[in-house]
Amino acid sequence: MTMHDPTADTLPPLRGRHWPWFFFSAALMLLGACALLGVRAYAGLPDSVPTHWGADRLPDEFSAKSIGTVFMPLFIGAAVVVFLAFLAGVLGAMLPPAPEASAWKSIGRIAMIRSTAMLMGLIGLGIVTVVSDGFLAGIHGGISMPMWPLAIGSALLLPLAVLVYWLGARWGRARATDLGLAPTDDEACEEALWISGILYNNPADPAILVPQRSGMGSGSTINVGDRTGKFIATGLVVIMSAFVLSMALVSS
């Protein structure tokens, strides 16, 4: 399956691997492996199985054993992966290019779309890892559910997002160079305002929220070059760090 983008039809073929489908496939394979383990263990499960774990990581709710109650986490995980994969496949059509965009900006937009799709694949794999962890705890008699997958996934989310978009911006610049395309002075100045392709840093812009970069979705992002923007961004990092620390303490 390939991601279709109408803009790409006007450009020469752009080389480079597209990794989202690898992550989506890995997520589905993990779900499949858990399903096989569940099928093997199903007959030996008790008449009531855990369906919820409390803050102490021990099961506090039980339901009668059935295909639905035992395998529901895997069904939910599969639905999430399929939905994210569908979104990744139609991102190009959902995020139309700006009118009269140059070829250089069109390649930059495709690069951001590729990065967004890759991040979706990573998020899907992370969600499936957490879901599979809960499923395995359930079929093994409702043992204490470890929190380390959620803690590690939460800790890696922001660094991975920055890395993915940096790689996407790098890919876009390389493909533009392959085609002999160069940005105009205005385009080069605008490109320089995006740190790692994802963080907008413009101290001269008084706006705290600015439109998302083309190919990254709709909505706004924070201008980390503004003092208030820095404060908000730092606060978000502190909150996320506190959440990760609390998960680590719970799992210890």
mmCIF file of C-alpha atoms in Angstrom, residues 105-211:
data_model
loop_
_atom_site.group_PDB
_atom_site.id
_atom_site.type_symbol
_atom_site.label_atom_id
_atom_site.label_comp_id
_atom_site.label_asym_id
_atom_site.label_seq_id
_atom_site.Cartn_x
_atom_site.Cartn_y
_atom_site.Cartn_z
ATOM 1 C CA LYS A 105 7.554 23.793 -1.372
ATOM 2 C CA SER A 106 5.542 20.881 -2.790
ATOM 3 C CA ILE A 107 8.382 18.489 -1.989
ATOM 4 C CA GLY A 108 8.630 19.989 1.505
ATOM 5 C CA ARG A 109 4.912 19.390 1.990
ATOM 6 C CA ILE A 110 5.243 15.766 0.868
ATOM 7 C CA ALA A 111 8.146 15.357 3.310
ATOM 8 C CA MET A 112 5.993 16.585 6.189
ATOM 9 C CA ILE A 113 3.133 14.296 5.152
ATOM 10 C CA ARG A 114 5.533 11.349 5.110
ATOM 11 C CA SER A 115 6.725 12.295 8.592
ATOM 12 C CA THR A 116 3.169 12.632 9.905
ATOM 13 C CA ALA A 117 2.302 9.207 8.510
ATOM 14 C CA MET A 118 5.436 7.711 10.058
ATOM 15 C CA LEU A 119 4.551 9.206 13.436
ATOM 16 C CA MET A 120 1.095 7.667 13.134
ATOM 17 C CA GLY A 121 2.728 4.305 12.505
ATOM 18 C CA LEU A 122 4.919 4.676 15.589
ATOM 19 C CA ILE A 123 1.943 5.729 17.713
ATOM 20 C CA GLY A 124 -0.045 2.745 16.442
ATOM 21 C CA LEU A 125 2.791 0.383 17.349
ATOM 22 C CA GLY A 126 3.100 1.994 20.782
ATOM 23 C CA ILE A 127 -0.637 1.665 21.476
ATOM 24 C CA VAL A 128 -0.581 -1.981 20.413
ATOM 25 C CA THR A 129 2.392 -2.644 22.712
ATOM 26 C CA VAL A 130 0.453 -1.287 25.694
ATOM 27 C CA VAL A 131 -2.715 -3.157 24.673
ATOM 28 C CA SER A 132 -0.797 -6.399 24.219
ATOM 29 C CA ASP A 133 0.759 -5.954 27.647
ATOM 30 C CA GLY A 134 -2.705 -5.754 29.208
ATOM 31 C CA PHE A 135 -3.984 -8.697 27.175
ATOM 32 C CA LEU A 136 -1.104 -10.926 28.261
ATOM 33 C CA ALA A 137 -1.642 -9.932 31.886
ATOM 34 C CA GLY A 138 -5.283 -10.923 31.507
ATOM 35 C CA ILE A 139 -4.736 -14.387 30.051
ATOM 36 C CA HIS A 140 -2.099 -15.147 32.676
ATOM 37 C CA GLY A 141 -4.563 -15.014 35.527
ATOM 38 C CA GLY A 142 -4.825 -11.260 36.006
ATOM 39 C CA ILE A 143 -1.284 -10.761 37.219
ATOM 40 C CA SER A 144 -0.053 -7.306 38.133
ATOM 41 C CA MET A 145 0.135 -5.197 34.985
ATOM 42 C CA PRO A 146 3.564 -3.633 34.462
ATOM 43 C CA MET A 147 3.465 0.052 33.589
ATOM 44 C CA TRP A 148 6.861 0.257 31.901
ATOM 45 C CA PRO A 149 5.489 0.088 28.303
ATOM 46 C CA LEU A 150 3.306 3.143 28.940
ATOM 47 C CA ALA A 151 6.078 4.969 30.793
ATOM 48 C CA ILE A 152 8.680 4.321 28.095
ATOM 49 C CA GLY A 153 6.251 5.142 25.280
ATOM 50 C CA SER A 154 5.270 8.429 26.907
ATOM 51 C CA ALA A 155 8.906 9.361 27.481
ATOM 52 C CA LEU A 156 9.844 8.653 23.871
ATOM 53 C CA LEU A 157 6.846 10.315 22.193
ATOM 54 C CA LEU A 158 8.190 13.881 22.011
ATOM 55 C CA PRO A 159 11.810 12.966 21.128
ATOM 56 C CA LEU A 160 10.569 10.563 18.460
ATOM 57 C CA ALA A 161 8.253 13.211 17.004
ATOM 58 C CA VAL A 162 11.144 15.676 16.738
ATOM 59 C CA LEU A 163 13.388 12.998 15.199
ATOM 60 C CA VAL A 164 10.745 11.868 12.684
ATOM 61 C CA TYR A 165 10.070 15.391 11.415
ATOM 62 C CA TRP A 166 13.797 16.179 11.302
ATOM 63 C CA LEU A 167 14.319 13.091 9.148
ATOM 64 C CA GLY A 168 11.383 14.135 6.977
ATOM 65 C CA ALA A 169 12.778 17.640 6.438
ATOM 66 C CA ARG A 170 16.182 16.124 5.646
ATOM 67 C CA TRP A 171 14.595 13.760 3.128
ATOM 68 C CA GLY A 172 12.767 16.663 1.485
ATOM 69 C CA ARG A 173 15.931 18.739 1.119
ATOM 70 C CA ALA A 174 17.778 15.746 -0.359
ATOM 71 C CA ARG A 175 15.020 15.039 -2.878
ATOM 72 C CA ALA A 176 14.876 18.716 -3.892
ATOM 73 C CA THR A 177 18.635 18.673 -4.438
ATOM 74 C CA ASP A 178 18.302 15.520 -6.553
ATOM 75 C CA LEU A 179 15.870 17.393 -8.797
ATOM 76 C CA GLY A 180 18.030 20.514 -8.951
ATOM 77 C CA LEU A 181 15.464 22.581 -7.035
ATOM 78 C CA ALA A 182 16.440 25.413 -4.720
ATOM 79 C CA PRO A 183 14.267 27.596 -2.484
ATOM 80 C CA THR A 184 13.763 31.279 -3.113
ATOM 81 C CA ASP A 185 15.199 33.683 -0.543
ATOM 82 C CA ASP A 186 11.781 33.956 1.142
ATOM 83 C CA GLU A 187 11.335 30.176 1.185
ATOM 84 C CA ALA A 188 14.815 29.686 2.653
ATOM 85 C CA CYS A 189 14.090 32.230 5.393
ATOM 86 C CA GLU A 190 10.803 30.516 6.215
ATOM 87 C CA GLU A 191 12.465 27.085 6.283
ATOM 88 C CA ALA A 192 15.070 28.364 8.748
ATOM 89 C CA LEU A 193 12.303 29.231 11.233
ATOM 90 C CA TRP A 194 11.360 25.551 11.678
ATOM 91 C CA ILE A 195 13.688 23.734 14.079
ATOM 92 C CA SER A 196 13.981 20.072 13.081
ATOM 93 C CA GLY A 197 11.105 20.705 10.705
ATOM 94 C CA ILE A 198 8.536 20.770 13.535
ATOM 95 C CA LEU A 199 9.253 23.562 16.063
ATOM 96 C CA TYR A 200 8.466 27.120 14.934
ATOM 97 C CA ASN A 201 11.024 29.568 16.336
ATOM 98 C CA ASN A 202 10.542 33.182 15.305
ATOM 99 C CA PRO A 203 11.309 35.794 18.005
ATOM 100 C CA ALA A 204 10.246 38.544 15.592
ATOM 101 C CA ASP A 205 6.715 37.122 15.334
ATOM 102 C CA PRO A 206 4.550 38.277 18.290
ATOM 103 C CA ALA A 207 2.012 35.506 17.664
ATOM 104 C CA ILE A 208 2.018 32.746 20.274
ATOM 105 C CA LEU A 209 0.116 30.326 18.043
ATOM 106 C CA VAL A 210 0.891 30.034 14.336
ATOM 107 C CA PRO A 211 -0.610 27.807 11.616
#
